[in-house]
PDB file of C-alpha atoms in Angstrom:
ATOM      1  CA  MET A  18      40.995-125.198  -4.333  1.00 41.00           C
ATOM      2  CA  THR A  19      43.131-125.326  -7.475  1.00 45.00           C
ATOM      3  CA  SER A  20      45.353-122.366  -8.234  1.00 50.00           C
ATOM      4  CA  ILE A  21      45.169-121.194 -11.842  1.00 53.00           C
ATOM      5  CA  PRO A  22      48.596-120.037 -12.999  1.00 61.00           C
ATOM      6  CA  GLU A  23      48.930-116.510 -14.317  1.00 63.00           C
ATOM      7  CA  PRO A  24      48.923-116.497 -18.143  1.00 67.00           C
ATOM      8  CA  GLY A  25      52.651-115.730 -18.413  1.00 90.00           C
ATOM      9  CA  LEU A  26      53.474-118.423 -15.882  1.00 94.00           C
ATOM     10  CA  ALA A  27      51.326-120.947 -17.765  1.00 93.00           C
ATOM     11  CA  ARG A  28      53.205-120.118 -20.975  1.00 93.00           C
ATOM     12  CA  PHE A  29      56.537-120.422 -19.183  1.00 95.00           C
ATOM     13  CA  ASN A  30      55.543-123.798 -17.697  1.00 95.00           C
ATOM     14  CA  ALA A  31      54.338-125.069 -21.097  1.00 94.00           C
ATOM     15  CA  SER A  32      57.320-123.810 -23.104  1.00 94.00           C
ATOM     16  CA  ALA A  33      59.760-126.259 -24.612  1.00 94.00           C
ATOM     17  CA  ASP A  34      62.824-126.663 -22.386  1.00 95.00           C
ATOM     18  CA  ASN A  35      65.111-124.840 -24.833  1.00 94.00           C
ATOM     19  CA  VAL A  36      62.704-121.883 -25.066  1.00 93.00           C
ATOM     20  CA  ALA A  37      62.244-121.649 -21.293  1.00 94.00           C
ATOM     21  CA  LEU A  38      65.990-121.981 -20.722  1.00 95.00           C
ATOM     22  CA  ALA A  39      66.704-119.201 -23.226  1.00 93.00           C
ATOM     23  CA  ALA A  40      64.238-116.970 -21.348  1.00 93.00           C
ATOM     24  CA  LEU A  41      65.886-117.865 -18.040  1.00 96.00           C
ATOM     25  CA  ARG A  42      69.324-117.034 -19.463  1.00 94.00           C
ATOM     26  CA  GLU A  43      67.955-113.526 -20.165  1.00 91.00           C
ATOM     27  CA  VAL A  44      67.133-113.327 -16.467  1.00 94.00           C
ATOM     28  CA  CYS A  45      70.491-114.675 -15.267  1.00 96.00           C
ATOM     29  CA  ALA A  46      73.528-115.642 -17.325  1.00 94.00           C
ATOM     30  CA  GLY A  47      74.468-118.447 -14.936  1.00 96.00           C
ATOM     31  CA  ARG A  48      73.883-121.842 -16.547  1.00 96.00           C
ATOM     32  CA  ALA A  49      73.532-123.604 -13.194  1.00 97.00           C
ATOM     33  CA  TRP A  50      70.960-121.035 -12.086  1.00 98.00           C
ATOM     34  CA  GLY A  51      68.873-121.499 -15.232  1.00 97.00           C
ATOM     35  CA  GLY A  52      69.097-125.281 -15.016  1.00 97.00           C
ATOM     36  CA  ALA A  53      67.974-125.292 -11.395  1.00 98.00           C
ATOM     37  CA  VAL A  54      64.966-123.063 -12.092  1.00 98.00           C
ATOM     38  CA  LEU A  55      64.051-125.022 -15.227  1.00 98.00           C
ATOM     39  CA  ALA A  56      64.172-128.313 -13.317  1.00 98.00           C
ATOM     40  CA  GLY A  57      61.457-127.111 -10.923  1.00 97.00           C
ATOM     41  CA  ARG A  58      58.795-126.656 -13.595  1.00 97.00           C
ATOM     42  CA  PRO A  59      55.865-126.552 -13.562  1.00 96.00           C
ATOM     43  CA  TYR A  60      55.346-123.832 -10.974  1.00 96.00           C
ATOM     44  CA  ALA A  61      51.900-123.418  -9.434  1.00 95.00           C
ATOM     45  CA  THR A  62      52.368-119.722  -8.651  1.00 94.00           C
ATOM     46  CA  VAL A  63      54.702-116.866  -9.430  1.00 94.00           C
ATOM     47  CA  ASP A  64      55.758-116.925  -5.779  1.00 95.00           C
ATOM     48  CA  ASP A  65      56.835-120.565  -6.226  1.00 96.00           C
ATOM     49  CA  LEU A  66      58.908-119.550  -9.257  1.00 97.00           C
ATOM     50  CA  LEU A  67      60.484-116.658  -7.348  1.00 96.00           C
ATOM     51  CA  ALA A  68      61.312-118.947  -4.421  1.00 97.00           C
ATOM     52  CA  ALA A  69      62.975-121.383  -6.837  1.00 98.00           C
ATOM     53  CA  GLY A  70      65.003-118.505  -8.266  1.00 97.00           C
ATOM     54  CA  ASP A  71      66.048-117.526  -4.735  1.00 97.00           C
ATOM     55  CA  ARG A  72      67.144-121.097  -3.976  1.00 98.00           C
ATOM     56  CA  ALA A  73      69.071-121.287  -7.246  1.00 98.00           C
ATOM     57  CA  THR A  74      70.858-118.006  -6.478  1.00 97.00           C
ATOM     58  CA  ALA A  75      71.734-119.153  -2.954  1.00 97.00           C
ATOM     59  CA  GLY A  76      73.023-122.452  -4.344  1.00 97.00           C
ATOM     60  CA  LEU A  77      75.433-120.975  -6.874  1.00 97.00           C
ATOM     61  CA  THR A  78      79.033-122.063  -6.431  1.00 96.00           C
ATOM     62  CA  ASP A  79      81.730-119.404  -6.665  1.00 93.00           C
ATOM     63  CA  THR A  80      82.176-120.408 -10.319  1.00 95.00           C
ATOM     64  CA  GLY A  81      78.438-120.171 -10.965  1.00 96.00           C
ATOM     65  CA  LEU A  82      78.272-116.798  -9.257  1.00 96.00           C
ATOM     66  CA  ALA A  83      81.196-115.546 -11.358  1.00 95.00           C
ATOM     67  CA  GLU A  84      79.422-116.704 -14.523  1.00 96.00           C
ATOM     68  CA  ALA A  85      76.216-114.949 -13.484  1.00 96.00           C
ATOM     69  CA  LEU A  86      78.055-111.721 -12.633  1.00 95.00           C
ATOM     70  CA  ALA A  87      79.873-111.791 -15.976  1.00 92.00           C
ATOM     71  CA  GLY A  88      76.508-111.449 -17.705  1.00 89.00           C
ATOM     72  CA  HIS A  89      76.018-107.934 -16.313  1.00 86.00           C
ATOM     73  CA  PRO A  90      77.460-104.726 -17.766  1.00 79.00           C
ATOM     74  CA  PRO A  91      79.295-102.310 -15.480  1.00 76.00           C
ATOM     75  CA  ILE A  92      77.219 -99.619 -13.785  1.00 73.00           C
ATOM     76  CA  GLY A  93      77.344 -96.555 -15.989  1.00 64.00           C
ATOM     77  CA  ARG A  94      77.882 -98.555 -19.165  1.00 66.00           C
ATOM     78  CA  PRO A  95      74.652-100.343 -20.090  1.00 58.00           C
ATOM     79  CA  THR A  96      74.973-102.781 -22.948  1.00 63.00           C
ATOM     80  CA  PRO A  97      74.299-100.853 -26.190  1.00 66.00           C
ATOM     81  CA  GLY A  98      70.997-101.848 -27.742  1.00 64.00           C
ATOM     82  CA  ASP A  99      69.885-103.808 -24.661  1.00 62.00           C
ATOM     83  CA  PRO A 100      66.622-102.345 -23.359  1.00 62.00           C
ATOM     84  CA  VAL A 101      66.814-104.355 -20.107  1.00 63.00           C
ATOM     85  CA  SER A 102      70.262-102.982 -19.309  1.00 59.00           C
ATOM     86  CA  ALA A 103      69.155 -99.444 -20.181  1.00 57.00           C
ATOM     87  CA  ARG A 104      65.944 -99.734 -18.123  1.00 63.00           C
ATOM     88  CA  GLU A 105      67.764-101.074 -15.078  1.00 64.00           C
ATOM     89  CA  GLN A 106      70.335 -98.287 -15.201  1.00 60.00           C
ATOM     90  CA  ARG A 107      67.975 -95.459 -16.117  1.00 61.00           C
ATOM     91  CA  GLY A 108      68.946 -93.665 -12.890  1.00 61.00           C
ATOM     92  CA  LEU A 109      72.089 -92.685 -14.798  1.00 68.00           C
ATOM     93  CA  ALA A 110      70.199 -91.059 -17.662  1.00 67.00           C
ATOM     94  CA  GLY A 111      71.453 -87.534 -17.944  1.00 73.00           C
ATOM     95  CA  ALA A 112      74.289 -88.128 -15.470  1.00 76.00           C
ATOM     96  CA  SER A 113      76.967 -85.471 -15.501  1.00 85.00           C
ATOM     97  CA  GLU A 114      80.315 -86.129 -17.117  1.00 87.00           C
ATOM     98  CA  ARG A 115      81.847 -85.922 -13.651  1.00 92.00           C
ATOM     99  CA  LEU A 116      79.564 -88.636 -12.243  1.00 88.00           C
ATOM    100  CA  THR A 117      80.142 -90.823 -15.295  1.00 87.00           C
ATOM    101  CA  ALA A 118      83.911 -90.430 -14.893  1.00 89.00           C
ATOM    102  CA  GLU A 119      83.699 -91.194 -11.159  1.00 92.00           C
ATOM    103  CA  LEU A 120      81.729 -94.362 -11.861  1.00 89.00           C
ATOM    104  CA  ALA A 121      84.215 -95.479 -14.505  1.00 88.00           C
ATOM    105  CA  GLU A 122      87.127 -94.970 -12.099  1.00 93.00           C
ATOM    106  CA  LEU A 123      85.349 -96.683  -9.208  1.00 94.00           C
ATOM    107  CA  ASN A 124      84.250 -99.592 -11.423  1.00 92.00           C
ATOM    108  CA  LEU A 125      87.853-100.156 -12.458  1.00 94.00           C
ATOM    109  CA  ALA A 126      89.050-100.092  -8.829  1.00 96.00           C
ATOM    110  CA  TYR A 127      86.273-102.505  -7.864  1.00 97.00           C
ATOM    111  CA  GLU A 128      87.067-104.945 -10.675  1.00 95.00           C
ATOM    112  CA  GLU A 129      90.762-104.841  -9.787  1.00 96.00           C
ATOM    113  CA  LYS A 130      90.028-105.560  -6.139  1.00 97.00           C
ATOM    114  CA  PHE A 131      87.307-108.202  -6.496  1.00 97.00           C
ATOM    115  CA  GLY A 132      87.876-109.631  -9.983  1.00 94.00           C
ATOM    116  CA  HIS A 133      84.318-109.118 -11.229  1.00 94.00           C
ATOM    117  CA  VAL A 134      81.883-106.409 -12.221  1.00 93.00           C
ATOM    118  CA  PHE A 135      80.246-104.313  -9.506  1.00 94.00           C
ATOM    119  CA  LEU A 136      76.674-105.544  -9.305  1.00 94.00           C
ATOM    120  CA  ILE A 137      73.844-103.644  -7.711  1.00 93.00           C
ATOM    121  CA  CYS A 138      70.114-103.779  -8.191  1.00 92.00           C
ATOM    122  CA  ALA A 139      70.004-100.332  -9.784  1.00 86.00           C
ATOM    123  CA  THR A 140      66.262-100.276 -10.398  1.00 83.00           C
ATOM    124  CA  GLY A 141      64.935 -97.050  -8.919  1.00 83.00           C
ATOM    125  CA  MET A 142      68.362 -95.790  -7.809  1.00 85.00           C
ATOM    126  CA  THR A 143      69.946 -92.478  -8.736  1.00 86.00           C
ATOM    127  CA  GLY A 144      73.413 -92.352 -10.203  1.00 87.00           C
ATOM    128  CA  GLU A 145      74.682 -90.710  -7.048  1.00 91.00           C
ATOM    129  CA  ARG A 146      73.306 -93.515  -4.882  1.00 91.00           C
ATOM    130  CA  MET A 147      74.963 -96.106  -7.141  1.00 89.00           C
ATOM    131  CA  ARG A 148      78.268 -94.246  -6.832  1.00 93.00           C
ATOM    132  CA  ASP A 149      77.928 -94.049  -3.056  1.00 95.00           C
ATOM    133  CA  ALA A 150      77.188 -97.781  -2.847  1.00 96.00           C
ATOM    134  CA  LEU A 151      80.203 -98.546  -5.019  1.00 96.00           C
ATOM    135  CA  GLU A 152      82.441 -96.443  -2.783  1.00 97.00           C
ATOM    136  CA  GLU A 153      81.084 -98.171   0.326  1.00 97.00           C
ATOM    137  CA  ARG A 154      81.445-101.661  -1.088  1.00 97.00           C
ATOM    138  CA  LEU A 155      85.048-101.050  -2.103  1.00 98.00           C
ATOM    139  CA  ARG A 156      85.759-101.189   1.650  1.00 98.00           C
ATOM    140  CA  HIS A 157      84.340-104.724   1.941  1.00 98.00           C
ATOM    141  CA  THR A 158      86.417-107.837   2.359  1.00 97.00           C
ATOM    142  CA  PRO A 159      86.231-110.247  -0.598  1.00 96.00           C
ATOM    143  CA  GLU A 160      84.014-112.604   1.437  1.00 96.00           C
ATOM    144  CA  ARG A 161      81.595-109.887   2.476  1.00 97.00           C
ATOM    145  CA  GLU A 162      81.473-108.508  -1.041  1.00 97.00           C
ATOM    146  CA  ARG A 163      80.759-111.930  -2.541  1.00 95.00           C
ATOM    147  CA  ALA A 164      77.768-112.224  -0.174  1.00 96.00           C
ATOM    148  CA  THR A 165      76.618-108.713  -1.078  1.00 97.00           C
ATOM    149  CA  ALA A 166      76.974-109.352  -4.818  1.00 97.00           C
ATOM    150  CA  ARG A 167      74.989-112.597  -4.434  1.00 97.00           C
ATOM    151  CA  ALA A 168      72.204-110.711  -2.604  1.00 97.00           C
ATOM    152  CA  GLU A 169      72.128-108.050  -5.323  1.00 96.00           C
ATOM    153  CA  LEU A 170      72.022-110.749  -8.010  1.00 97.00           C
ATOM    154  CA  GLY A 171      69.058-112.297  -6.213  1.00 97.00           C
ATOM    155  CA  ARG A 172      67.204-108.966  -6.225  1.00 96.00           C
ATOM    156  CA  ILE A 173      67.862-108.490  -9.935  1.00 95.00           C
ATOM    157  CA  ASN A 174      66.830-112.063 -10.735  1.00 96.00           C
ATOM    158  CA  ARG A 175      63.546-111.630  -8.814  1.00 96.00           C
ATOM    159  CA  ILE A 176      62.670-108.467 -10.724  1.00 93.00           C
ATOM    160  CA  ARG A 177      63.531-110.064 -14.053  1.00 93.00           C
ATOM    161  CA  LEU A 178      61.708-113.317 -13.284  1.00 95.00           C
ATOM    162  CA  SER A 179      58.638-111.401 -12.236  1.00 94.00           C
ATOM    163  CA  ARG A 180      58.755-109.337 -15.402  1.00 91.00           C
ATOM    164  CA  LEU A 181      59.222-112.515 -17.458  1.00 92.00           C
ATOM    165  CA  VAL A 182      55.955-114.053 -16.294  1.00 93.00           C
ATOM    166  CA  THR A 183      53.833-111.046 -15.292  1.00 88.00           C
ATOM    167  CA  GLY A 184      55.225-108.168 -17.308  1.00 76.00           C
ATOM    168  CA  THR A 185      55.612-106.051 -14.135  1.00 67.00           C
ATOM    169  CA  ASP A 186      57.987-105.434 -11.256  1.00 50.00           C
ATOM    170  CA  THR A 187      55.280-105.747  -8.607  1.00 43.00           C
ATOM    171  CA  ARG A 188      57.038-108.663  -6.994  1.00 38.00           C
ATOM    172  CA  ALA A 189      60.371-106.889  -6.660  1.00 39.00           C
ATOM    173  CA  PRO A 190      61.824-107.321  -3.195  1.00 41.00           C
ATOM    174  CA  THR A 191      62.488-104.546  -0.785  1.00 41.00           C
ATOM    175  CA  ARG A 192      66.117-103.624  -0.317  1.00 41.00           C
ATOM    176  CA  ALA A 193      67.201-105.667   2.655  1.00 39.00           C
ATOM    177  CA  ALA A 194      70.688-105.719   4.046  1.00 36.00           C
ATOM    178  CA  ALA A 195      73.089-108.373   2.856  1.00 38.00           C
ATOM    179  CA  PRO A 196      74.610-110.576   5.547  1.00 37.00           C
ATOM    180  CA  GLY A 197      76.851-108.461   7.736  1.00 37.00           C
ATOM    181  CA  GLN A 198      75.670-105.208   6.162  1.00 36.00           C
ATOM    182  CA  ALA A 199      73.589-102.459   7.726  1.00 33.00           C
ATOM    183  CA  PRO A 200      70.305-101.732   5.913  1.00 30.00           C
TER     184      PRO A 200
END
């Protein structure tokens, strides 16, 4: 039995390399990540595409991970005019000045400690939960935090890839624990 690709997946598979790569760079700023996913085309199913994205995320070098993380705005400061950034951080809509100030202070402490932006799959999270996660992760070692940030990047990439080819978040993963982290 032949699997018929979903319309968005068929368009993605048939797109010129430069067009598909530009779309992938909207999913993840890491060049190596986009190149790895692009190289696997054509994908028979959305699940195959998501699995390729997972492999590409897992395969990022420290430099590639840093590049991917640099493409994300800090929690509490979505990129102005970017609907994706605003949608992903909508749990902060209407946040109090106190919460906004706490997040700014915690983000700064995080960036000073780890050298990159705090990354969390914020979809569906409240501002308070994001703050609590930031406080908890500030206690991580650099190695543990790198693994946690990679896992969060993978969650974000899955949601964005799914939205790219289906227009929905129905294939978003459940929040599983990162290596060495309690669920």
